[in-house]
Coordinates of C-alpha atoms and ligand atoms in Angstrom, one line a residue:
X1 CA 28.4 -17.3 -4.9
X2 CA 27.8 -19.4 -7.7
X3 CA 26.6 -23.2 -7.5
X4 CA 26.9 -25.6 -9.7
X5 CA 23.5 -27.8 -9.4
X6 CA 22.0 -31.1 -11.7
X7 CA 24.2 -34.0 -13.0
X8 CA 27.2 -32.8 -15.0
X9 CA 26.7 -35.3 -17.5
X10 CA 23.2 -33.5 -18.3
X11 CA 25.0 -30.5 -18.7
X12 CA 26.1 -27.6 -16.0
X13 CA 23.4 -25.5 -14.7
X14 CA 24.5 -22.1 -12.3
X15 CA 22.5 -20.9 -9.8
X16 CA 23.0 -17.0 -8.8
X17 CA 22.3 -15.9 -5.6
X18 CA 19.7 -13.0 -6.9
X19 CA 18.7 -11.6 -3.1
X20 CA 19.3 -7.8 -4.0
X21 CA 20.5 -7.3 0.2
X22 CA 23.4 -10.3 -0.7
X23 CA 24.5 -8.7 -4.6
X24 CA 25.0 -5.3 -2.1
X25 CA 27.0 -7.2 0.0
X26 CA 28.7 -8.7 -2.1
X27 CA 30.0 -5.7 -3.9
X28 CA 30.7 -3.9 -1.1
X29 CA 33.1 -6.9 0.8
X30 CA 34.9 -6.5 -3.0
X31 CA 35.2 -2.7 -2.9
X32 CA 36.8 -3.6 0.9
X33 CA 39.7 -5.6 0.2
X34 CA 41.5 -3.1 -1.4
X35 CA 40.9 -0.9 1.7
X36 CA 43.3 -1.9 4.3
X37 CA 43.2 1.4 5.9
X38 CA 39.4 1.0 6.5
X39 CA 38.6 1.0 10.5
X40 CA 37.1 -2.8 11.0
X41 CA 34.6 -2.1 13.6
X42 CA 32.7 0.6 10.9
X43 CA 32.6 -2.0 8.5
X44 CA 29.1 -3.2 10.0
X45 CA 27.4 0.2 10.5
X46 CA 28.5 1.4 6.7
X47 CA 27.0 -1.5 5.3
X48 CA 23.7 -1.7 7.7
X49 CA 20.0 0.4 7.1
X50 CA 19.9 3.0 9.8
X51 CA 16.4 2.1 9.6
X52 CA 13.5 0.3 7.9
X53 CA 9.8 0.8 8.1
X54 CA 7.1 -1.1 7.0
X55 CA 3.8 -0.1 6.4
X56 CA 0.4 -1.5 5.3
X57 CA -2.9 0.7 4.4
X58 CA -6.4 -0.2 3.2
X59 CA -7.3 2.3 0.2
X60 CA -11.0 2.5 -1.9
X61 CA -10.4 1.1 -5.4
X62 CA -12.8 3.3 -7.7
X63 CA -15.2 0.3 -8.1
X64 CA -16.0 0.3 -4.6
X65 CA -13.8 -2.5 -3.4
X66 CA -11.1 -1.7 -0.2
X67 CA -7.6 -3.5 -0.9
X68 CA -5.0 -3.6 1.7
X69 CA -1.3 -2.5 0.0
X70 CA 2.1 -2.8 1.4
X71 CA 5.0 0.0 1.3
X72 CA 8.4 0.4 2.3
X73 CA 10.8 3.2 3.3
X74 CA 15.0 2.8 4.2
X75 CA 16.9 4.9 5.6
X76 CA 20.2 4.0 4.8
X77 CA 22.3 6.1 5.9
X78 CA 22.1 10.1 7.7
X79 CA 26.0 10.2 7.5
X80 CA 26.1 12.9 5.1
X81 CA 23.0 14.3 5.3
X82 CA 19.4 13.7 5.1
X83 CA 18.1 10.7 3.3
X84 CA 17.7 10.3 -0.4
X85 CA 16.0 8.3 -2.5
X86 CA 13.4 7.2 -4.7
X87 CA 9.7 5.5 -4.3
X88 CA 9.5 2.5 -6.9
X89 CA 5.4 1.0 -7.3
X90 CA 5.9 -2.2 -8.9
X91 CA 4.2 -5.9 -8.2
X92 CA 8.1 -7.0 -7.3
X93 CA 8.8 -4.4 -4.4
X94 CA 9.8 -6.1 -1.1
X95 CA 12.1 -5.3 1.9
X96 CA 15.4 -7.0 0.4
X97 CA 15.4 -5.0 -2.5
X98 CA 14.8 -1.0 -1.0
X99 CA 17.3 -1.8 1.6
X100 CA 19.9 -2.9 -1.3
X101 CA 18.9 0.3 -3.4
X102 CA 18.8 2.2 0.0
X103 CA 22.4 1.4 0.2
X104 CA 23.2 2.1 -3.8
X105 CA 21.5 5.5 -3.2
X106 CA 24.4 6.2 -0.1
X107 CA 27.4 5.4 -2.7
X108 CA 26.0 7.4 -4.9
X109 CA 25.1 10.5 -3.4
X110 CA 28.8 10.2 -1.5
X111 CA 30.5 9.6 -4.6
X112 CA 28.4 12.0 -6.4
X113 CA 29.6 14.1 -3.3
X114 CA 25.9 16.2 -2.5
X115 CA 24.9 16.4 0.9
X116 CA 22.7 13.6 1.2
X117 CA 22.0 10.1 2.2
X118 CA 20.9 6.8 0.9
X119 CA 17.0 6.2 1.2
X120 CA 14.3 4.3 -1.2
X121 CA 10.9 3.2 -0.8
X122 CA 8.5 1.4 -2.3
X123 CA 4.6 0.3 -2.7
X124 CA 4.0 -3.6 -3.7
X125 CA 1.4 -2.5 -6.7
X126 CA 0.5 -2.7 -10.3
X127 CA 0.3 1.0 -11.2
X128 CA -0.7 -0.7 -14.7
X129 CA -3.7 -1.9 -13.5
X130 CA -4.9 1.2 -11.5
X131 CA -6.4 4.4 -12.2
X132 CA -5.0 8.1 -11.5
X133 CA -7.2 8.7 -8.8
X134 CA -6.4 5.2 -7.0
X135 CA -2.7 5.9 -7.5
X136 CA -3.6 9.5 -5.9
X137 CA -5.0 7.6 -3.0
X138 CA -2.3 5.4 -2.4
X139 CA 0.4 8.0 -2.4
X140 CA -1.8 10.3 0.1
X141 CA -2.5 7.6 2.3
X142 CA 1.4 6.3 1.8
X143 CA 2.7 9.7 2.8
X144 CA 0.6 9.6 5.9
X145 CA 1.9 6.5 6.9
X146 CA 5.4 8.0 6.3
X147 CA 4.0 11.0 8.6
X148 CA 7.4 12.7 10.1
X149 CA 10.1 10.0 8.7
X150 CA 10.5 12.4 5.6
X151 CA 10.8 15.8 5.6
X152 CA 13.1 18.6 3.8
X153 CA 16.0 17.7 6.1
X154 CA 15.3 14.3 7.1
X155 CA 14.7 11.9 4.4
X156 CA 13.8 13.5 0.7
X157 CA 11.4 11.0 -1.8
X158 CA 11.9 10.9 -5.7
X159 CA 10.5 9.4 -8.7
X160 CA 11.9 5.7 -9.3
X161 CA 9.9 3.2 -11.5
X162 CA 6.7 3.8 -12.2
X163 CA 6.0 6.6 -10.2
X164 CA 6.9 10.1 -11.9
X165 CA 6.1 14.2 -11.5
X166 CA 2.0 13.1 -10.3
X167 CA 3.3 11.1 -8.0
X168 CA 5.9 13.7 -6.7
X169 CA 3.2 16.5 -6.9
X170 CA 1.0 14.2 -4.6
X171 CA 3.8 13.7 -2.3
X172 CA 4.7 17.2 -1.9
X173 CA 0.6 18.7 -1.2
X174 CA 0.1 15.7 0.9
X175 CA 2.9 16.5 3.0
X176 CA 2.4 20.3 3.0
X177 CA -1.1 19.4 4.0
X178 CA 0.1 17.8 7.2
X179 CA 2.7 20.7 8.2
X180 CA 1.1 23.9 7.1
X181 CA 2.9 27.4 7.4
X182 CA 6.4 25.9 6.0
X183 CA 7.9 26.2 2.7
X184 CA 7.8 22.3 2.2
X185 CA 8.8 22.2 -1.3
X186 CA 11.9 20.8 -1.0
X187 CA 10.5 17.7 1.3
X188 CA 10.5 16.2 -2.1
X189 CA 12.3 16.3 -5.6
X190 CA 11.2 15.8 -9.7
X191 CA 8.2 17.7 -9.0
X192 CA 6.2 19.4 -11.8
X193 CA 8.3 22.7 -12.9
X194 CA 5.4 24.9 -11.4
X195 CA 5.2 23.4 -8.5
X196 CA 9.3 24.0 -7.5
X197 CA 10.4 21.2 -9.8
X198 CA 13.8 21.9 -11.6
X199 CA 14.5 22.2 -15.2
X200 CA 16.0 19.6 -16.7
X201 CA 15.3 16.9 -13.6
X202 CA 13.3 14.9 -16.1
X203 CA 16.0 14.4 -18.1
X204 CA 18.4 14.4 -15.6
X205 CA 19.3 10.9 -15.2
X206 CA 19.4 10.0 -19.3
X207 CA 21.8 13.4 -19.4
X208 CA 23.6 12.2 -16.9
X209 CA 24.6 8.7 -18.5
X210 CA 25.5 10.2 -21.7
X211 CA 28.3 12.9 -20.1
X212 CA 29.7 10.0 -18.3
X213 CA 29.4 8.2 -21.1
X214 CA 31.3 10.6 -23.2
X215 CA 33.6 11.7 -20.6
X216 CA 34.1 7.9 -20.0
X217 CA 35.3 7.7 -24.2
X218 CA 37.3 10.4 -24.0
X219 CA 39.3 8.7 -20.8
X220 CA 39.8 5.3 -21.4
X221 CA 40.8 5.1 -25.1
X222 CA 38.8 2.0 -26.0
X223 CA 40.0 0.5 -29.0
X224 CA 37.3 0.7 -31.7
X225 CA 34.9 3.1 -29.6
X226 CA 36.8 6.6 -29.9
X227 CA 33.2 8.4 -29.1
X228 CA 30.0 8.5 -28.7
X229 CA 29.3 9.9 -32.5
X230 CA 28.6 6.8 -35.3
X231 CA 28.6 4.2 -31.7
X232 CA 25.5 1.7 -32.1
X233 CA 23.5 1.5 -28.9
X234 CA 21.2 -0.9 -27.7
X235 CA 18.8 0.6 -25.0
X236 CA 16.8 -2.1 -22.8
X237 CA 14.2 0.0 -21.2
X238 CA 12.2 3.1 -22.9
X239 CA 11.0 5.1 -20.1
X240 CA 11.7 7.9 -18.1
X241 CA 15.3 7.1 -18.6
X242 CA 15.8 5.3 -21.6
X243 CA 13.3 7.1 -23.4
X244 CA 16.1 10.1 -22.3
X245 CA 19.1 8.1 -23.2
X246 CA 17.6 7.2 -26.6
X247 CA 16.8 11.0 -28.2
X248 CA 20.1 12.0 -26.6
X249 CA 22.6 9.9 -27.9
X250 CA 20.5 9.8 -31.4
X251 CA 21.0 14.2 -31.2
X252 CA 24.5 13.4 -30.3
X253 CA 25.0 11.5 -34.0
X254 CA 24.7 7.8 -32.0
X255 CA 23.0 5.2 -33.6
X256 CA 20.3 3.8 -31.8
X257 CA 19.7 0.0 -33.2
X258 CA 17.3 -1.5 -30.7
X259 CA 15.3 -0.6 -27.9
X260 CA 12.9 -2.4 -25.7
X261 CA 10.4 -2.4 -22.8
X262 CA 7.9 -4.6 -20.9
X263 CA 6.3 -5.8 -23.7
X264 CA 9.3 -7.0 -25.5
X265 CA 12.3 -5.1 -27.9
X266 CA 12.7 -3.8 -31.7
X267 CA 15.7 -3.3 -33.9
X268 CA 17.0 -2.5 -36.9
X269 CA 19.3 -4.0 -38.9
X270 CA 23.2 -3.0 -40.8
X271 CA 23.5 0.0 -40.6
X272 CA 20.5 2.0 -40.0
X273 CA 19.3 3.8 -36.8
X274 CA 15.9 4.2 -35.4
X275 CA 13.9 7.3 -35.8
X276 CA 13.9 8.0 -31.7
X277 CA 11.0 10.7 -32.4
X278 CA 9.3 8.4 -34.4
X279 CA 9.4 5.7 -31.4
X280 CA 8.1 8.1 -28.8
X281 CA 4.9 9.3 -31.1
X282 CA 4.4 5.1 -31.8
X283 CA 4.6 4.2 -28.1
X284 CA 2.4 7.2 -26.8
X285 CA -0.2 6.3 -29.2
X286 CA 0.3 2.3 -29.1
X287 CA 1.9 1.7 -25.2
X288 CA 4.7 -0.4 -26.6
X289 CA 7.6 0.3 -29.1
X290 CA 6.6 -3.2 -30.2
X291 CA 5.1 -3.3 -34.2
X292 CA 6.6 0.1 -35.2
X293 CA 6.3 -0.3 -39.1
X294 CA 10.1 -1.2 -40.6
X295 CA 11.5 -2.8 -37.7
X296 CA 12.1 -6.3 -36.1
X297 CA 10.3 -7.5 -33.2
X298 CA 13.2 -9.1 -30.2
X299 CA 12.8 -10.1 -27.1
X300 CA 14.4 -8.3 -24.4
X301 CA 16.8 -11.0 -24.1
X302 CA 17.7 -10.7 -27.9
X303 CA 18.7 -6.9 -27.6
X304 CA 20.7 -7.3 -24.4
X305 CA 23.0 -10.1 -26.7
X306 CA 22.6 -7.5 -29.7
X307 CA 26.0 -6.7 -31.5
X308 CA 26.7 -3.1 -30.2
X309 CA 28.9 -0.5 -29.4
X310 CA 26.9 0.4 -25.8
X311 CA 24.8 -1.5 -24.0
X312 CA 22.7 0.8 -21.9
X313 CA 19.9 -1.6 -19.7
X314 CA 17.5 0.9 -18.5
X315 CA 14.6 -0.8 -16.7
X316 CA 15.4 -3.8 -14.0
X317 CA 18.2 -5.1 -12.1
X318 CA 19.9 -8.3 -12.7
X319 CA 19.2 -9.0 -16.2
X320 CA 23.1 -9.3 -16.7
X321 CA 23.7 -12.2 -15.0
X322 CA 25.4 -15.4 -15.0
X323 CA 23.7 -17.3 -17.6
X324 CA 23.7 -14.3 -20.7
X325 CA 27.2 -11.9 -19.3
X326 CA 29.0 -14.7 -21.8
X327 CA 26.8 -14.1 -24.6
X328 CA 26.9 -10.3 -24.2
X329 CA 28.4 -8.5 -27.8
X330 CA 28.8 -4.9 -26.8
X331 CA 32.0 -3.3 -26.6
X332 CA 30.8 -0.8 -22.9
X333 CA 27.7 -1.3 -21.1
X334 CA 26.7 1.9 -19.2
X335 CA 24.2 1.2 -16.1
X336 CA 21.5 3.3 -16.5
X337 CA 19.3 1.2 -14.4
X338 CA 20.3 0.7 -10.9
X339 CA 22.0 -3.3 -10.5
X340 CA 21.6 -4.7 -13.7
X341 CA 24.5 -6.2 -14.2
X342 CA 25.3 -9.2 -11.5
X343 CA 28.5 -9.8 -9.4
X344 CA 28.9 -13.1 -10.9
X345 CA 28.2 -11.3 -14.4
X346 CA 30.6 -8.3 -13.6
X347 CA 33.3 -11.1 -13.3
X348 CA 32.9 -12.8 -17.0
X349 CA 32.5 -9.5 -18.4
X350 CA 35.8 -8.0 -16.7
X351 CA 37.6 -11.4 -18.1
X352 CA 36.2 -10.6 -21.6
X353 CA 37.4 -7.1 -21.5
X354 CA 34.0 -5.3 -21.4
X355 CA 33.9 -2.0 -19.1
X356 CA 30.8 -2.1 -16.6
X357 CA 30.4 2.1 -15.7
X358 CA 28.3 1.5 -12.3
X359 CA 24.9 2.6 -11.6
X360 CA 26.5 4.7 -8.9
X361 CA 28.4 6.6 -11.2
X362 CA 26.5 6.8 -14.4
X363 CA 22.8 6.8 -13.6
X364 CA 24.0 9.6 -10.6
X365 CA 22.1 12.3 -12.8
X366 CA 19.1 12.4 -11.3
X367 CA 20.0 12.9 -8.0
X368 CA 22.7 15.2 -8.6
X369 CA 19.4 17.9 -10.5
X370 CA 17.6 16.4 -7.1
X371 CA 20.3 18.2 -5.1
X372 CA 20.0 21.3 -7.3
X373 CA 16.2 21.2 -7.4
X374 CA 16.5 21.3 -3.4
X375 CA 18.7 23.9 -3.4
X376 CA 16.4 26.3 -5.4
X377 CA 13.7 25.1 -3.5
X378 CA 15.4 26.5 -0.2
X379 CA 16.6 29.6 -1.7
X380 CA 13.3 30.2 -3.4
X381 CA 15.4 30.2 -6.8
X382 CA 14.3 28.9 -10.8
X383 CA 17.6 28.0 -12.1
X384 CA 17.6 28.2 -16.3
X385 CA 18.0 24.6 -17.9
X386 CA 21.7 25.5 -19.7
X387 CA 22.5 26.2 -15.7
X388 CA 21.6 23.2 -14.3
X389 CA 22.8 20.9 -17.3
X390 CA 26.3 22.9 -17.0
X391 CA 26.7 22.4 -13.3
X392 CA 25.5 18.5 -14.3
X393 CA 28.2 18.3 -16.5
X394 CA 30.5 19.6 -14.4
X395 CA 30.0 16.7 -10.7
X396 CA 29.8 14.1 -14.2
X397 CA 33.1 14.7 -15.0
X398 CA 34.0 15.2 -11.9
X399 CA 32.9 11.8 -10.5
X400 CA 34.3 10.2 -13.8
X401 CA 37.7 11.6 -13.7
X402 CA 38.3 10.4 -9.7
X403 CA 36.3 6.9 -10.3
X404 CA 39.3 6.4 -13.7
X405 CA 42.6 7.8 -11.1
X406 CA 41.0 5.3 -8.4
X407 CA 40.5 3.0 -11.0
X408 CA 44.3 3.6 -12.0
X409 CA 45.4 3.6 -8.8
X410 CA 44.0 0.0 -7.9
X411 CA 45.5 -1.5 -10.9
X412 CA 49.5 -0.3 -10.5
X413 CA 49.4 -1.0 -7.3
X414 CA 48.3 -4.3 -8.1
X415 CA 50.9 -4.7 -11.1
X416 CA 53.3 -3.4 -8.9
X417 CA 52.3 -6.3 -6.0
X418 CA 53.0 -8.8 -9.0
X419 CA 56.5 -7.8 -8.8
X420 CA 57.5 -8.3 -5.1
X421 CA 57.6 -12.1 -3.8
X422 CA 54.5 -11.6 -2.3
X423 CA 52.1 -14.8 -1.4
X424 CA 50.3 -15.3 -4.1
X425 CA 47.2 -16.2 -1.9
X426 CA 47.1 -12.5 -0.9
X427 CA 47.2 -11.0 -3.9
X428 CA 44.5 -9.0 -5.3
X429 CA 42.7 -9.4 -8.6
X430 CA 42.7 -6.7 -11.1
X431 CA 39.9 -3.9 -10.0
X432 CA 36.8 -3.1 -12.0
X433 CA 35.2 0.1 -12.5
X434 CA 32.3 -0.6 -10.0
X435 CA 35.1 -1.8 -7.4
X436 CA 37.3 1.6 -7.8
X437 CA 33.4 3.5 -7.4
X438 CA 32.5 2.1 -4.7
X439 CA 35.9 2.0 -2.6
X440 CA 36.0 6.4 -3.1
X441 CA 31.9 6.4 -2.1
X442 CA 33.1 4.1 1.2
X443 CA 36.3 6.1 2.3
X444 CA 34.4 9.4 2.4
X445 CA 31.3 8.2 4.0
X446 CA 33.9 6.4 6.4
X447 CA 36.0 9.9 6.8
X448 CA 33.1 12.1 7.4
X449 CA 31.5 9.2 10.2
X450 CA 35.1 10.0 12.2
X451 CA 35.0 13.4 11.5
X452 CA 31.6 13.8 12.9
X453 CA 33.0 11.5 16.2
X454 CA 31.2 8.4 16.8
X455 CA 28.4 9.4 19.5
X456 CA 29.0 9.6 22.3
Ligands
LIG501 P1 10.1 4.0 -15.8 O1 9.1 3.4 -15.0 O2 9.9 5.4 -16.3 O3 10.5 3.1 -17.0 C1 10.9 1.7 -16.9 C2 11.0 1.1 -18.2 O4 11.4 -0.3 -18.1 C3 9.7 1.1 -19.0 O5 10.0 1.3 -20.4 C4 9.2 -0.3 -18.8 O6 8.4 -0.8 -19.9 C5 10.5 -1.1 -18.8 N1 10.4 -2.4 -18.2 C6 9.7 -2.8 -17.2 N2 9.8 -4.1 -17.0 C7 10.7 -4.6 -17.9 C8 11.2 -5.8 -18.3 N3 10.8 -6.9 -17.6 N4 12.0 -5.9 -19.3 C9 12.3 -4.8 -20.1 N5 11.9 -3.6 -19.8 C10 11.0 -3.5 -18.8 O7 11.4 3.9 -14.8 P2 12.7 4.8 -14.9 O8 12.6 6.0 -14.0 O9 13.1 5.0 -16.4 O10 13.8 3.9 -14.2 C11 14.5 2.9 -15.0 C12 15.7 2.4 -14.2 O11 16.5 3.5 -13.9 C13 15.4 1.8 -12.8 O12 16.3 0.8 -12.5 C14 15.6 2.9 -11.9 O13 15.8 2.5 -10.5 C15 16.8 3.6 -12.5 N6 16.9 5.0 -12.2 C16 16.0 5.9 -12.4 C17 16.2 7.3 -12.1 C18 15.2 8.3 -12.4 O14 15.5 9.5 -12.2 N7 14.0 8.0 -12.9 C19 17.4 7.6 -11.5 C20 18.4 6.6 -11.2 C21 18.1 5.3 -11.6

């Protein structure tokens, strides 16, 4: 995957292969290998969209003007259950990259084991440079373009970058407009609380990463890292998940040293901690976290090569990647953010002894509280917060404690392959943490495809 271009007397240059569909690919022919039992001919359809549409819809800009916008919705996968996913609006959304998080959402929600499966969508926009009511009008006229393709038990929408409770409020009367005399709350989930929304959903995900993260600690016995309380964390990202991440592990008794987002990172240095409270109020007034009084401007690149204890990214994907995994200082990185770390990147950092938890696993939060805020929406039910974060808790640990005995697993049976005269040409590497999450997510979505009986 991983070309070496230029003259290498001028120095080595490597060229990733970035396309999001390929990284998917890429992962998922690793998690494979250790699968002999896996039926071959399913190999295509597990890793294939069921189905992609493509739409494109003029909309009135508030100064008059019409401009034409571009959206996207995958349906990865119906195996399990209906679709899942979020809808991203951002200037970078294109086909490649919802089909890849199409197929994320499918290993997570199997791994996370809630009846649903992997969907995302998208709208190629700068929700920066538009106003409330023009992002109201392109998520009307985007859910009408969608028409029947979602629903409660088809394909469910959630917030993903840049969109958030408005969005999922406009989503949710647009829809109901369109099939009166229905309860249609649950066609869509991280709605406002009065509107059917769950408690706790908007924290969901940054709850999520910490009880894996501390579940995580209190598994793998890493040297120098006994627990979340005292660790220094680096946090690239402060929004709806970061932001999350941040004032949890700082309540927890973490030390938060540097956080970031668009517009560039702070930090603090030795031994001090950033007020996270202090950083919210600074970045609701000011926009950025940038210029809070007593810290040090970074880039974004500085803080991911920060000196840490956990490396949360929690805004793009691949911004762990081949040219900065060997510079990386932390001692874990936890994906909050859904592919940021690289294939090529996963390698150097499994060679320096780093533990990647997957974006399938650790950011599964969010659509675990989705799958509870459905359920409530069906039964007509408000669940109290210390409910929902218990039974959170509970599929965390859960999902932590099978990803560590896979994980397990992998590895004796590879140490154990070391000691028969086996070809060494067929011997398997050492698994990571991503590979052992992603072989349980395939083997269930493969054993519930032959329990259902291929059709006809
Ligand atoms: P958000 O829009 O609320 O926040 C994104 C943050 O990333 C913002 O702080 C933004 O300034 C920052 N950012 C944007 N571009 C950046 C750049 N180039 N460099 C550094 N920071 C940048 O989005 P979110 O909901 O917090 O999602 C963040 C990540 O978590 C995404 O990868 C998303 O797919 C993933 N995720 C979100 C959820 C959820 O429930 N919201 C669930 C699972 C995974």
């Amino acid at each position: 995957m991983n070309t070496k271009t230029g003259d290498e007397d001028q120095g080595v240059i490597e060229k990733e292969d970035l396309n999001p569909a390929h990284i998917s690919d890429i992962q998922f022919d690793k998690a494979i290998r250790y699968m002999d039992h896996l039926q071959h001919g399913l190999i295509d359809f597990l890793k294939s969209p069921k189905r992609t549409l493509s739409v494109c819809f003029p909309v009135m800009l508030d100064d008059g003007s019409v401009k034409t916008f571009h959206g996207f919705r995958t349906v990865h996968s119906r195996v399990m259950g209906p679709g899942k996913g979020g809808i991203r609006y951002h200037p970078e959304v294109n086909k490649e990259e919802v089909k890849s998080l199409a197929a994320l959402m499918t290993w997570k929600c199997a791994l996370a084991d809630v009846p649903f499966g992997g969907a995302k969508g998208g709208v190629i926009c700068d929700p920066k440079s538009l106003s409330q009511d023009e992002l109201r009008r392109i998520t009307r006229r985007f859910v009408t373009e969608l028409k029947d393709d979602i629903g409660p038990y088809i394909d469910i929408p959630a917030p993903d970058m840049y969109t958030n409770q408005q969005t999922m409020a406009w989503i949710y009367d647009t829809y109901d407009i369109m099939h009166p005399g229905k309860n249609n709350h649950p066609v869509v989930t991280g709605k406002p609380v009065d509107l059917g929304g769950s408690l706790g959903r908007d924290k969901a995900t940054g709850q999520g990463v910490f009880y894996t993260t501390e579940r995580f600690l209190a598994k793998a016995e890493l040297p120098k890292l006994p627990s979340i309380r005292e660790a220094r964390l680096a946090i690239q990202g402060f929004g709806n998940v970061g932001a999350a991440v941040a004032r949890l592990f700082s309540d927890a008794g973490a030390k938060v040293i540097a956080v970031s987002d668009s517009t560039g990172g702070i930090c603090v240095d030795n031994d001090d901690a950033l007020d996270i409270e202090t950083v919210l109020e600074y970045k609701k007034t000011n926009g950025t976290v940038v210029g809070l009084p007593e810290t040090r401007t970074i880039t974004n690149e500085d803080l991911l090569e920060i000196e840490c204890d956990i490396l949360i990214p929690a805004a793009l994907e691949n911004v762990i990647r081949i040219d900065n995994a060997d510079k990386i200082r932390a001692r874990l990185i936890v994906e909050a953010a859904n592919g940021p770390v690289t294939p090529s990147a996963d390698e150097v950092l499994f060679s320096k002894g780093i533990p990647v938890v997957p974006d399938i696993l650790a950011n599964a939060g969010g659509v675990i509280v989705s799958f509870f805020e459905w359920v409530q929406n069906i039964k007509h039910e408000q669940w109290e917060l210390e409910e929902v974060d218990r039974s959170l808790r509970a599929k965390m640990n859960h999902s932590v404690d099978q990803v560590m005995m896979k994980w397990h697993q992998l590895n004796n049976s590879h140490d154990e392959s070391h000691d028969t005269d086996q070809n060494p040409e067929e011997k398997l590497p050492p698994a990571d943490l991503r590979t052992a999450a992603l072989f349980l997510a395939i083997e269930r979505l493969a054993n519930v495809t032959l329990e259902r009986g291929i059709w006809p």
